[in-house]
PDB file of C-alpha atoms in Angstrom:
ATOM      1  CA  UNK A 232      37.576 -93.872 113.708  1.00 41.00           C
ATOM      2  CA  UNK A 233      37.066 -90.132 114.151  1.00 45.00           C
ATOM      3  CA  UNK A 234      34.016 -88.484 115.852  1.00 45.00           C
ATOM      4  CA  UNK A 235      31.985 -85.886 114.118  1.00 49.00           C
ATOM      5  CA  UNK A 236      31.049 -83.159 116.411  1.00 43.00           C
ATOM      6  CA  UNK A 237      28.501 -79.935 115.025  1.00 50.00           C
ATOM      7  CA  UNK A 238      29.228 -76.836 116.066  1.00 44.00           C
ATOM      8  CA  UNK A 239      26.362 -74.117 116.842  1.00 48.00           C
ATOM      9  CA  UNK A 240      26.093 -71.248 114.209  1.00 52.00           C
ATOM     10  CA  UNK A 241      26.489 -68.198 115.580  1.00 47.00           C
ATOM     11  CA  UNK A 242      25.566 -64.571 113.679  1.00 51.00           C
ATOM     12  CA  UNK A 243      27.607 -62.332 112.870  1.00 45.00           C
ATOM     13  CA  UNK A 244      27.001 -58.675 113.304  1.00 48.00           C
ATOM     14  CA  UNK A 245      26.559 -56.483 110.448  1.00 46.00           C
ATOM     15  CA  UNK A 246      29.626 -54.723 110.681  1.00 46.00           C
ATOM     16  CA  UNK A 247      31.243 -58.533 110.740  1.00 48.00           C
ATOM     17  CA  UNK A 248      29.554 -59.467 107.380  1.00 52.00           C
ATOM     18  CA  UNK A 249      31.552 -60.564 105.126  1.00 51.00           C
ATOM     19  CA  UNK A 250      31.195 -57.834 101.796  1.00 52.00           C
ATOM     20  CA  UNK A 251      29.300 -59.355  99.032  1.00 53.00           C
ATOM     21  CA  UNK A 252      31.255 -60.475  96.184  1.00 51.00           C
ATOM     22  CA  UNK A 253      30.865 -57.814  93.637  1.00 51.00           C
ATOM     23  CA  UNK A 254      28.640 -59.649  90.586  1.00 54.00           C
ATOM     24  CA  UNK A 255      30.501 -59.712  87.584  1.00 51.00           C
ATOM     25  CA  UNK A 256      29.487 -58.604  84.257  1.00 53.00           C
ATOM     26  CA  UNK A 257      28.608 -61.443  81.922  1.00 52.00           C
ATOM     27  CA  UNK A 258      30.484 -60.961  79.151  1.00 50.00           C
ATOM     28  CA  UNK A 259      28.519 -59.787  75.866  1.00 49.00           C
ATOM     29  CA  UNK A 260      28.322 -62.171  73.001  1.00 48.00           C
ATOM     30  CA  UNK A 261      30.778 -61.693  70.379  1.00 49.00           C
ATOM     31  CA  UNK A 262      29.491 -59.358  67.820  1.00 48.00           C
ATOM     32  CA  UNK A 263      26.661 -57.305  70.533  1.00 46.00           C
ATOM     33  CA  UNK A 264      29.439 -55.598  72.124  1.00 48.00           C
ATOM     34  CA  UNK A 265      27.310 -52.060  73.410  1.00 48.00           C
ATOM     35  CA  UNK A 266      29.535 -49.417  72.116  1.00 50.00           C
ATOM     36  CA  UNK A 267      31.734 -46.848  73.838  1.00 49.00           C
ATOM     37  CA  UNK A 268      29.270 -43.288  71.931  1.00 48.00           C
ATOM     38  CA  UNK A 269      26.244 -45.500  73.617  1.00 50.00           C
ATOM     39  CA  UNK A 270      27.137 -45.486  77.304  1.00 52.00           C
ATOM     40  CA  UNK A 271      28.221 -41.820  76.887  1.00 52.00           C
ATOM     41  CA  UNK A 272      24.864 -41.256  75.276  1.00 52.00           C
ATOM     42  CA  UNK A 273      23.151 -42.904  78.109  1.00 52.00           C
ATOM     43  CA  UNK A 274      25.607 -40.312  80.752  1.00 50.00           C
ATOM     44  CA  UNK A 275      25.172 -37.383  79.192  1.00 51.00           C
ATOM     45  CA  UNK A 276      21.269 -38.315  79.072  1.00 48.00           C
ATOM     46  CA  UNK A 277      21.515 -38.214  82.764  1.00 48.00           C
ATOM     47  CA  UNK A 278      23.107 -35.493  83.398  1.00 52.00           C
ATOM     48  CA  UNK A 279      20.831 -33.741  80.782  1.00 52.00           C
ATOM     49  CA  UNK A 280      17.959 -34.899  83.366  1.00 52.00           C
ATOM     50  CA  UNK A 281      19.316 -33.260  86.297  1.00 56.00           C
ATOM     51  CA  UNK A 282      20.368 -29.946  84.648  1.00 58.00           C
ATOM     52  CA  UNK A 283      16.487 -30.245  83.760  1.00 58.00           C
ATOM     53  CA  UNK A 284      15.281 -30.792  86.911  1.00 51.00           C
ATOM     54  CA  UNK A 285      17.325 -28.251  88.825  1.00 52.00           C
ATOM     55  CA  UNK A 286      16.420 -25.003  85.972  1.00 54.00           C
ATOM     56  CA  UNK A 287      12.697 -26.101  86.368  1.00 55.00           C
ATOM     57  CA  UNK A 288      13.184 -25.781  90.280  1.00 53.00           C
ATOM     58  CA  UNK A 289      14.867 -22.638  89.952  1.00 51.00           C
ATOM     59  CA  UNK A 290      12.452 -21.672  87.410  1.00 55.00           C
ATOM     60  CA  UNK A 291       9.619 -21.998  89.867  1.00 53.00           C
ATOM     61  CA  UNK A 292      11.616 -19.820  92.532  1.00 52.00           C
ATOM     62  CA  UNK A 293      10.774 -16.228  90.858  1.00 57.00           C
ATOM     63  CA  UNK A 294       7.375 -17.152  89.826  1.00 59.00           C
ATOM     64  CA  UNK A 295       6.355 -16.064  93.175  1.00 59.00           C
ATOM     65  CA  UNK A 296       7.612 -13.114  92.729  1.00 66.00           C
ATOM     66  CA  UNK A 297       6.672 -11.516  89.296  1.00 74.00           C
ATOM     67  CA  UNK A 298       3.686 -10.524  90.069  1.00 75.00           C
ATOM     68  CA  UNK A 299       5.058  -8.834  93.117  1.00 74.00           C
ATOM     69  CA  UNK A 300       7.875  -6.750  90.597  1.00 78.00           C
ATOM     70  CA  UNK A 301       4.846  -5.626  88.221  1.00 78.00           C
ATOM     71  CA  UNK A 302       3.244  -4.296  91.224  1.00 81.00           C
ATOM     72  CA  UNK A 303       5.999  -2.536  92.292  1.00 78.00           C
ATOM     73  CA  UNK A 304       6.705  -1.661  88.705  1.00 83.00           C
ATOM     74  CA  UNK A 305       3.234  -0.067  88.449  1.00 81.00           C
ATOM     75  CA  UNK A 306       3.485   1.821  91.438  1.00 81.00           C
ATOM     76  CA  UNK A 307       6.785   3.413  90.620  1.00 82.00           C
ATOM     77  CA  UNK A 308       5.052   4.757  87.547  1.00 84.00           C
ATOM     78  CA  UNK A 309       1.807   6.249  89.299  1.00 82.00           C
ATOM     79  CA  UNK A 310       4.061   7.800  91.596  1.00 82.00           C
ATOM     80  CA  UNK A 311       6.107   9.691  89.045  1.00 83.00           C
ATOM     81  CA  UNK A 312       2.812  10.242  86.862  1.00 82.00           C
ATOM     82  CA  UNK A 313       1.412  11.856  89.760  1.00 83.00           C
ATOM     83  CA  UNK A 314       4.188  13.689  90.136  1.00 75.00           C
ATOM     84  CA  UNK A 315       4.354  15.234  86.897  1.00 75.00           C
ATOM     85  CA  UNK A 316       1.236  16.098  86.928  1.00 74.00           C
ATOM     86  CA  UNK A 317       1.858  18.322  89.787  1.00 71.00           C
ATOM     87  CA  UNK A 318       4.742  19.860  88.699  1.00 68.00           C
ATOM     88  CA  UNK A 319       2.328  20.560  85.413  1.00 67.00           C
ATOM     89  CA  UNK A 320      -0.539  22.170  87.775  1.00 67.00           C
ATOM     90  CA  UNK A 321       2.135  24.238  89.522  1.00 66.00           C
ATOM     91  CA  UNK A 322       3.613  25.825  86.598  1.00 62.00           C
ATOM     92  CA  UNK A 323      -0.112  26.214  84.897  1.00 62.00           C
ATOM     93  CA  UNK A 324      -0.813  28.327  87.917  1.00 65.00           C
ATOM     94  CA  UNK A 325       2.146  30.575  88.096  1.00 74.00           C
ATOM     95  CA  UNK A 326       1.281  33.688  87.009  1.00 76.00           C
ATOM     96  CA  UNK A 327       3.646  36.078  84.248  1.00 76.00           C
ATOM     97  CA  UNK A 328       5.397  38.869  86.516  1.00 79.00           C
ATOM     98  CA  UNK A 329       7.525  40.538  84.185  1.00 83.00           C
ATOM     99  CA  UNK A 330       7.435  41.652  80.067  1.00 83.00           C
ATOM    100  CA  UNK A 331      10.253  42.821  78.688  1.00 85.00           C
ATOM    101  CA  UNK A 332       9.842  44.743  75.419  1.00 86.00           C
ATOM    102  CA  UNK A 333      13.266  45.181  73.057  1.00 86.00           C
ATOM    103  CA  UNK A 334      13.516  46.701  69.653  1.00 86.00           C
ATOM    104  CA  UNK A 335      13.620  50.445  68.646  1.00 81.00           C
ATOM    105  CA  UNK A 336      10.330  52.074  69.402  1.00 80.00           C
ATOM    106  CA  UNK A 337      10.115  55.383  68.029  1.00 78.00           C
ATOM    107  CA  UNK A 338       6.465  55.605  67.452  1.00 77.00           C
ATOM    108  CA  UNK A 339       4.738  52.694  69.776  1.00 78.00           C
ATOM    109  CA  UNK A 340       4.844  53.137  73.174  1.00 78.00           C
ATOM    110  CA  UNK A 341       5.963  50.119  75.277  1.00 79.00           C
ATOM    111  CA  UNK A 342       3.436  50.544  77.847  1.00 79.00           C
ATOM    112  CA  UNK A 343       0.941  50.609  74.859  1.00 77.00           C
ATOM    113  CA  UNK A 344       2.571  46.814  74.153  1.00 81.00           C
ATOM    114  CA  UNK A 345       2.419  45.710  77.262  1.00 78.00           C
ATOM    115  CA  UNK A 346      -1.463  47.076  77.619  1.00 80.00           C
ATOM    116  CA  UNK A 347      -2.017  44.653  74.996  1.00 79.00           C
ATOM    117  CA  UNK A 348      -0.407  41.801  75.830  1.00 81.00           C
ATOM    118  CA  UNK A 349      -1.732  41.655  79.586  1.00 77.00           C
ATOM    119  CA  UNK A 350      -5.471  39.878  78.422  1.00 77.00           C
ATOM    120  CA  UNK A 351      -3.693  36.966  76.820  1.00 74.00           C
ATOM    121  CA  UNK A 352      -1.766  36.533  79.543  1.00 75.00           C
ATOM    122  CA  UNK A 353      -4.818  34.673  81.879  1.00 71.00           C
ATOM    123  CA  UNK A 354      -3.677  31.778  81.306  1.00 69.00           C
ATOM    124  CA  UNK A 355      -0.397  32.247  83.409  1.00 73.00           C
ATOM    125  CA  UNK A 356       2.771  31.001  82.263  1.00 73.00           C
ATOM    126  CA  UNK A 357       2.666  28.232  80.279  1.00 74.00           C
ATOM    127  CA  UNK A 358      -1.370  29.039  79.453  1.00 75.00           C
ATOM    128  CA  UNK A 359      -0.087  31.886  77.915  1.00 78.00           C
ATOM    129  CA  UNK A 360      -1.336  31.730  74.154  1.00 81.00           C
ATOM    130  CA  UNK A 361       1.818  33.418  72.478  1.00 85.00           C
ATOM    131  CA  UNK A 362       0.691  32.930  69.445  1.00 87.00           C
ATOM    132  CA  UNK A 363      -2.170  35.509  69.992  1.00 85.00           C
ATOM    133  CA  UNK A 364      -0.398  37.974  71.694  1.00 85.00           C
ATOM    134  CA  UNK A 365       2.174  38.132  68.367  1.00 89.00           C
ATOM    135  CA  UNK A 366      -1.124  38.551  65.453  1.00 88.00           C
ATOM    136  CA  UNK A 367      -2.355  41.656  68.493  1.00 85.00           C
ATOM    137  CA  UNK A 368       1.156  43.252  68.128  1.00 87.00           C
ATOM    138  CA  UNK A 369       1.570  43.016  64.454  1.00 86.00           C
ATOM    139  CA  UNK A 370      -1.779  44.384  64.467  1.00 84.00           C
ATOM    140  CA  UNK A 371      -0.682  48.002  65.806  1.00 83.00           C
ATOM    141  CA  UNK A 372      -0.446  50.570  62.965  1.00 79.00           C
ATOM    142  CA  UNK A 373       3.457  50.964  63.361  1.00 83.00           C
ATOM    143  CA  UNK A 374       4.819  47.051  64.126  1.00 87.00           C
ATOM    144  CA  UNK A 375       5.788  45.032  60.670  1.00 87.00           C
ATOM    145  CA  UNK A 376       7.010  41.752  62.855  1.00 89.00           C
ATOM    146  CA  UNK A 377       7.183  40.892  66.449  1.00 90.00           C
ATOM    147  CA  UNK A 378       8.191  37.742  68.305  1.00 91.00           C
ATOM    148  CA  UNK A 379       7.248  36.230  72.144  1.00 90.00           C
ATOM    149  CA  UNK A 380       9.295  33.825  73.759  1.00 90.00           C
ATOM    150  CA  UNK A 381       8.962  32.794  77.336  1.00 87.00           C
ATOM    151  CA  UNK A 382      11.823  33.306  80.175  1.00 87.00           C
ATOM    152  CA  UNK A 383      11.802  31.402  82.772  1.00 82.00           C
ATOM    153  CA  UNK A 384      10.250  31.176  85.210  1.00 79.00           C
ATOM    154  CA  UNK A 385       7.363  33.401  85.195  1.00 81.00           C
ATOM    155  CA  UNK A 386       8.484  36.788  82.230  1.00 84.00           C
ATOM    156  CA  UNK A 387       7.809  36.728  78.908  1.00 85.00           C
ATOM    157  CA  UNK A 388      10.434  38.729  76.041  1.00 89.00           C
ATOM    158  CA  UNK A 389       8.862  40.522  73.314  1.00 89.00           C
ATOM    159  CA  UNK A 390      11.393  41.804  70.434  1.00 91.00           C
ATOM    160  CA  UNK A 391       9.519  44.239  68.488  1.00 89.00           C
ATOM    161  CA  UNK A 392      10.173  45.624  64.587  1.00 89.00           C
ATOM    162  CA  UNK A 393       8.539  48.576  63.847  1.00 87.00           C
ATOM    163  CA  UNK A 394       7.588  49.424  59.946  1.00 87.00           C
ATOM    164  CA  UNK A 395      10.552  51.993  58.157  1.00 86.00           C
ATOM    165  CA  UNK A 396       8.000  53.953  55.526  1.00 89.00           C
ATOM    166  CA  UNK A 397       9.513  54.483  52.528  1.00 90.00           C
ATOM    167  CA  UNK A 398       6.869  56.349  50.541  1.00 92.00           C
ATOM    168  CA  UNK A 399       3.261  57.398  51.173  1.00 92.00           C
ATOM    169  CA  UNK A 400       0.670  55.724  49.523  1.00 90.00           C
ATOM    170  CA  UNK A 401      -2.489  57.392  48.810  1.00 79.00           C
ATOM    171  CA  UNK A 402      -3.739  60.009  50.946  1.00 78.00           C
ATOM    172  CA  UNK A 403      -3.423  58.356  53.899  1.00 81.00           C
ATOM    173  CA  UNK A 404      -1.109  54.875  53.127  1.00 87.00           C
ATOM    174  CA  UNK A 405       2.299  54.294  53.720  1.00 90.00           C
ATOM    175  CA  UNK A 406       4.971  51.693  52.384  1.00 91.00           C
ATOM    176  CA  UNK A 407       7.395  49.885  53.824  1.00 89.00           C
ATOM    177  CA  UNK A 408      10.599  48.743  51.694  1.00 84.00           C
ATOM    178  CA  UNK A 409       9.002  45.659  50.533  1.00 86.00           C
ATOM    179  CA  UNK A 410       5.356  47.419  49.271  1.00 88.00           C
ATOM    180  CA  UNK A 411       3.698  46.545  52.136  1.00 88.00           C
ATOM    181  CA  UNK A 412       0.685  49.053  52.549  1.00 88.00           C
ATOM    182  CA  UNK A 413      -0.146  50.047  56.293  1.00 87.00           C
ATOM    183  CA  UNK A 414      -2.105  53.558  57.665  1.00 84.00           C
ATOM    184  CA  UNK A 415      -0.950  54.436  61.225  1.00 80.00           C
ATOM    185  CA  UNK A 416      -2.968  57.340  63.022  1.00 72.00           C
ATOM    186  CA  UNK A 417       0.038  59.679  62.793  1.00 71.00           C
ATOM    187  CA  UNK A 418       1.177  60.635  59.667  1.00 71.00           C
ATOM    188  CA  UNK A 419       2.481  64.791  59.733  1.00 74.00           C
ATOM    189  CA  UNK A 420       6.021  63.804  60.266  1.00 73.00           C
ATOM    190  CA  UNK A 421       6.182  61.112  56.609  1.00 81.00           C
ATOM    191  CA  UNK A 422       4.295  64.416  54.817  1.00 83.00           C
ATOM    192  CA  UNK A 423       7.304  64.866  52.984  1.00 88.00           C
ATOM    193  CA  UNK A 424       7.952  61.507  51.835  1.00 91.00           C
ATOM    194  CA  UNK A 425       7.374  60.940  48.191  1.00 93.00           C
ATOM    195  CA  UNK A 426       4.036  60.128  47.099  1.00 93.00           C
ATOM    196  CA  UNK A 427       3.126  56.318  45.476  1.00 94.00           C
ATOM    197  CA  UNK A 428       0.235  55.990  44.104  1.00 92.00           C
ATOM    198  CA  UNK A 429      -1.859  52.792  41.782  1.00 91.00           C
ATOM    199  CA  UNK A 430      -4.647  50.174  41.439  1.00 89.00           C
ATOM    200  CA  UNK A 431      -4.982  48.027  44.392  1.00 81.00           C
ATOM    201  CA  UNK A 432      -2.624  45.325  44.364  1.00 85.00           C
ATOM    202  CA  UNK A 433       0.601  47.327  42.431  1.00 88.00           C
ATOM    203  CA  UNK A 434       2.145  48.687  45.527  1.00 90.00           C
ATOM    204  CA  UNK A 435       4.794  46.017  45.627  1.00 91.00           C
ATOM    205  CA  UNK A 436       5.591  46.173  41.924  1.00 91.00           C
ATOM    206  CA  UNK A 437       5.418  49.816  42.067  1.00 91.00           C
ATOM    207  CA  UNK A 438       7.933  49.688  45.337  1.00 92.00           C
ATOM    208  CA  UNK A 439      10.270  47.968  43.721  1.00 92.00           C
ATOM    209  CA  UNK A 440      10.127  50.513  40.358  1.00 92.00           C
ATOM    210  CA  UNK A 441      10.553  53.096  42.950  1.00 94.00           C
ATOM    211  CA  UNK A 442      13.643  51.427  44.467  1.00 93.00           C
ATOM    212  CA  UNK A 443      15.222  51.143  41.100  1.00 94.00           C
ATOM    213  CA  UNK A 444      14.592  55.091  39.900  1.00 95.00           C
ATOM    214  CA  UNK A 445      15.993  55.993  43.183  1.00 94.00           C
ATOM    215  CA  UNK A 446      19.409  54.173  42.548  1.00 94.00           C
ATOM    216  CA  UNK A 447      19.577  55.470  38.898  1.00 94.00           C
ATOM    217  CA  UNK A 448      18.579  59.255  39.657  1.00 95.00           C
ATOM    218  CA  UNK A 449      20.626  59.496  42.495  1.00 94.00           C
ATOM    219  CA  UNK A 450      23.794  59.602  40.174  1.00 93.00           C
ATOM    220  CA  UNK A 451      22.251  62.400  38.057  1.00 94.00           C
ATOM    221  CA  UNK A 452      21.839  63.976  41.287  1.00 93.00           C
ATOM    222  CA  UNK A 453      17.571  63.600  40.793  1.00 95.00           C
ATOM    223  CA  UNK A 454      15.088  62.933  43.355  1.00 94.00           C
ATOM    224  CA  UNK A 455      11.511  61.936  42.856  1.00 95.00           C
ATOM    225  CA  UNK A 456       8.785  63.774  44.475  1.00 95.00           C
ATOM    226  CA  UNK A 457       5.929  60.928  42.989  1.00 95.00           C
ATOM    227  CA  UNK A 458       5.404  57.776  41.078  1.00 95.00           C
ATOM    228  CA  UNK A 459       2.359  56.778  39.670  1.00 95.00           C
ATOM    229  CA  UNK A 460       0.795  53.759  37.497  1.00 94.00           C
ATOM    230  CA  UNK A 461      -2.416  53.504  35.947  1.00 92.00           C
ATOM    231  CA  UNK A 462      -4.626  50.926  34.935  1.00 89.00           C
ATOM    232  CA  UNK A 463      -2.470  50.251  31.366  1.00 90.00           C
ATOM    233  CA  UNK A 464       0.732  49.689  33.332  1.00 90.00           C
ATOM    234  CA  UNK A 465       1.697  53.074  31.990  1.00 94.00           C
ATOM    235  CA  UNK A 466       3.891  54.422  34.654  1.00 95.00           C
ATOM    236  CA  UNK A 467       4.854  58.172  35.398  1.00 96.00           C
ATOM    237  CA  UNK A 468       7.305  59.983  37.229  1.00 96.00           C
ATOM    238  CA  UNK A 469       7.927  63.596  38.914  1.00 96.00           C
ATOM    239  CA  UNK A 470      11.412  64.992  39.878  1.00 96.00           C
ATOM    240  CA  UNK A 471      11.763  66.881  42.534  1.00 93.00           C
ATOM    241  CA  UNK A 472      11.578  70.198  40.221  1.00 92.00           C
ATOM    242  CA  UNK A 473       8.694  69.347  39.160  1.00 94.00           C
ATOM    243  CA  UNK A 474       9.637  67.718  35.621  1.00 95.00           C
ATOM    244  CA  UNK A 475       7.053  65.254  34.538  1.00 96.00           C
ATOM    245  CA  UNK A 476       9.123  61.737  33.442  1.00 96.00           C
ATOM    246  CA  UNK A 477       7.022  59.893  31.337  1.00 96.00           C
ATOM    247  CA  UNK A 478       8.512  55.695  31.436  1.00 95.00           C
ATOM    248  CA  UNK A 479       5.855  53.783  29.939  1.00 94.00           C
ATOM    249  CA  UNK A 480       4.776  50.214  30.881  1.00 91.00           C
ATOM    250  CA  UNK A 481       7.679  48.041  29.078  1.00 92.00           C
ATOM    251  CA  UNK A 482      11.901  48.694  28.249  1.00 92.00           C
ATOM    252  CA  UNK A 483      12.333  50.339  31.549  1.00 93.00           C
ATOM    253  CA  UNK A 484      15.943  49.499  31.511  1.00 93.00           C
ATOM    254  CA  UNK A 485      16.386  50.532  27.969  1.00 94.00           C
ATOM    255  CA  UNK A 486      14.836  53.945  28.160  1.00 94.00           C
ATOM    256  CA  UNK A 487      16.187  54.999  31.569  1.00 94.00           C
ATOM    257  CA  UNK A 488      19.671  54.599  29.829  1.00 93.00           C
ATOM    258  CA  UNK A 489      18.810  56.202  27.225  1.00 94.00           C
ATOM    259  CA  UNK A 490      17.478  59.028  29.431  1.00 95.00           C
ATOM    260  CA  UNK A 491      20.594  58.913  31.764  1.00 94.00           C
ATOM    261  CA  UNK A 492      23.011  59.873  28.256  1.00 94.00           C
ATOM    262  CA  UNK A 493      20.551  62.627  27.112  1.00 94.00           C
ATOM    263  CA  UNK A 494      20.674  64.228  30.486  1.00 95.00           C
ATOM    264  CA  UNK A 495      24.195  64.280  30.718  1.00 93.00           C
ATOM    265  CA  UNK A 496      25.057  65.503  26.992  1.00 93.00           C
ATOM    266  CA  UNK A 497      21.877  68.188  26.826  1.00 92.00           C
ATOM    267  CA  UNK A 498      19.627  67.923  29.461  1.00 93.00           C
ATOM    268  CA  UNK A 499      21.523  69.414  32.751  1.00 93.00           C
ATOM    269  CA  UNK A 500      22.086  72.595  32.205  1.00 91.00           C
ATOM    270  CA  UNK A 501      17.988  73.097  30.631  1.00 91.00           C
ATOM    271  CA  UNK A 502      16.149  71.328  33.791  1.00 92.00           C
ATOM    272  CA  UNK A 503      15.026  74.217  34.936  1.00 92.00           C
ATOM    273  CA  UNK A 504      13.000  75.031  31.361  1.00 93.00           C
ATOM    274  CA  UNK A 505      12.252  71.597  31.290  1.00 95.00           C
ATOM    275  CA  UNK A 506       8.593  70.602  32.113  1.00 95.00           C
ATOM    276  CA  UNK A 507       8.232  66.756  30.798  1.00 96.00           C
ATOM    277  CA  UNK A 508      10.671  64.346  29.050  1.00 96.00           C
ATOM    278  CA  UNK A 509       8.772  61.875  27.497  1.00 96.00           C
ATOM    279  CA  UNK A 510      10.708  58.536  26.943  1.00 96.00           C
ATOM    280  CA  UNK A 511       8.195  56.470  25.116  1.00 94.00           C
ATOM    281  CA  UNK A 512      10.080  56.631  21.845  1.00 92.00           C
ATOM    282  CA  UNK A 513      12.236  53.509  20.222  1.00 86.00           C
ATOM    283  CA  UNK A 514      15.139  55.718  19.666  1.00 85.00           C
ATOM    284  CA  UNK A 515      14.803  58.551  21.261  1.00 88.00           C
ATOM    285  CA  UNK A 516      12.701  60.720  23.389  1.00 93.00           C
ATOM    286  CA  UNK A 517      10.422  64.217  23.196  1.00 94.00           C
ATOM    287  CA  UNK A 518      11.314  66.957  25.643  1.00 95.00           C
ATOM    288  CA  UNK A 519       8.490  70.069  26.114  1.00 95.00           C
ATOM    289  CA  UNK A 520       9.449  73.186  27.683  1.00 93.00           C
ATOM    290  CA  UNK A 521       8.113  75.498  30.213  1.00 90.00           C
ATOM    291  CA  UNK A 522       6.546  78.130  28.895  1.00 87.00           C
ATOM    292  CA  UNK A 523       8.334  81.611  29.609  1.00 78.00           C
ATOM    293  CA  UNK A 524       6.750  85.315  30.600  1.00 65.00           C
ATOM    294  CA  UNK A 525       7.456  85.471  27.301  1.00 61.00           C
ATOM    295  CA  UNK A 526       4.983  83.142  25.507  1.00 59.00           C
ATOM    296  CA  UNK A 527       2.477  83.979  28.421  1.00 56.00           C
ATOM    297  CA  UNK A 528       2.518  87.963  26.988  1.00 58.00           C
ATOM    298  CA  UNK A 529       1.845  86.468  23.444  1.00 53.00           C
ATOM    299  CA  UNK A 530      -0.520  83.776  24.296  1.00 54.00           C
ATOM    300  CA  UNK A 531      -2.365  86.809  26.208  1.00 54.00           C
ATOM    301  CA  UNK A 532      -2.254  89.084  22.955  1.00 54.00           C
ATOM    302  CA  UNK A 533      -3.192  86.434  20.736  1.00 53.00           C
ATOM    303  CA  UNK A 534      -6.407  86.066  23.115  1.00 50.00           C
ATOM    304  CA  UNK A 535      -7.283  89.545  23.153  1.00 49.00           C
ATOM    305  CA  UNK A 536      -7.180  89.756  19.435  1.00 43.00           C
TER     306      UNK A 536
END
């Protein structure tokens, strides 16, 4: 007969556990199998969550500092605003040193310019109203066109075109090659200039009808002394010998041809005797002579009879 004897228990230290059996997975029912698409569903739903967590943790990093980069930001801009507006002031307050005046000046003076042009200038360099100063120098009696540019940094460049009179006008007038009228305060060396005269408002017309005689006499080896037009349009001109050349107001062309073959066939060798050719004719034109010592005896008889 065997004796039972009970042993005391003793514990076991941790480390001396025996590991717990890992628990095993009841099997799913037949037919609620959980697919494979759902458990890497449920993965990539976790890992989802984490990439979540960690952009909204680095999200909240640099919110502590955007307000510090607009500051910064802000003050970068003042800086350079401030500046540029120095730069500004200092170039407001430079004065103009220098004008240079270019262009062929025969009867302005350039100090007379540059007289001129020194009031505008208060402003100093860049308060310099150029604009202004270029309606003061077309102004002057003997400019037709001027242009101001600034040189850096503190002169100013004035190029200068003076007017090139082509005929008088008037008593007093001049004109330029395009018919524009101006009066400068000398005249006595453009005395001998030929002599334009109409109703206000014709000179450029007339300028051009001037132009045009010139090229067509010039091969007859004609000058004109004067053109006029009067208030019909009916237009007038005198050669240098002092033949009267009566055009009319329409078929200028026409009748200056017609003139040009007369001259050469008949007309040439009489200009002399000639006093007025009158060219208002359809087909022809009327030529009156000069009258001799001749007729003057018998027009002085006839009188005392």
């Amino acid at each position: 007969m065997g004796v039972a004897i009970k042993l005391p228990q003793l514990r076991l230290r941790h480390s001396e556990r025996p590991a717990p059996a890992k628990r095993k997975r009841k099997p799913a029912a037949p037919g609620h199998e959980a697919p494979a698409a759902s458990r890497r569903q449920r993965h990539g739903a976790a890992k989802g969550a984490t990439r979540k967590v960690a952009a909204a943790a680095a999200e909240k990093q640099p919110r502590n500092f955007r307000w510090l980069n607009r500051i910064l930001i802000l003050l970068g801009v003042g800086v350079v605003s401030i500046a540029a507006l120095q730069a500004y002031i200092t170039l407001q307050s430079i004065p103009v040193e220098r004008i240079t005046v270019t262009g062929e000046l025969e009867h302005t003076r350039t100090a007379a310019v540059q007289d001129m042009v020194y009031p505008a200038l208060a402003g100093g360099f860049l308060g310099a109203d150029l604009g202004r100063v270029q309606q003061q120098l077309e102004g002057l009696p003997w400019i037709r066109q001027a242009s101001v540019r600034r040189v850096w940094p503190n002169a100013l460049e004035i190029h200068v075109v003076e007017q090139l009179p082509i005929a008088r006008w008037g008593e007093q007038g001049f004109l330029n090659h395009e018919g524009e009228v101006f009066r400068p305060s000398q005249r006595k060396a453009w005395q001998t200039l030929p002599v334009l005269s109409g109703p206000e408002g014709q000179a450029p017309a007339l300028m051009r009808n001037y132009q045009r005689l010139v090229d067509l006499l010039k091969p007859m080896g004609l000058s004109l002394s004067a053109l006029a037009v009067d208030d019909r349009a009916q237009m007038t001109a005198t050669l240098s010998g002092g033949q009267l050349l009566k055009i009319g107001g329409v078929d200028f062309l026409e009748r200056m041809n017609r003139f040009k073959t007369v001259y050469r066939a008949e007309l040439a060798a009489q200009m002399e005797n000639i006093e007025s050719i009158d060219l208002r004719y359809e087909r022809g034109l009327a030529v009156a002579l000069r009258p001799t010592a001749a007729d003057t005896d018998a027009t002085g008889e006839n009188d005392k009879a």
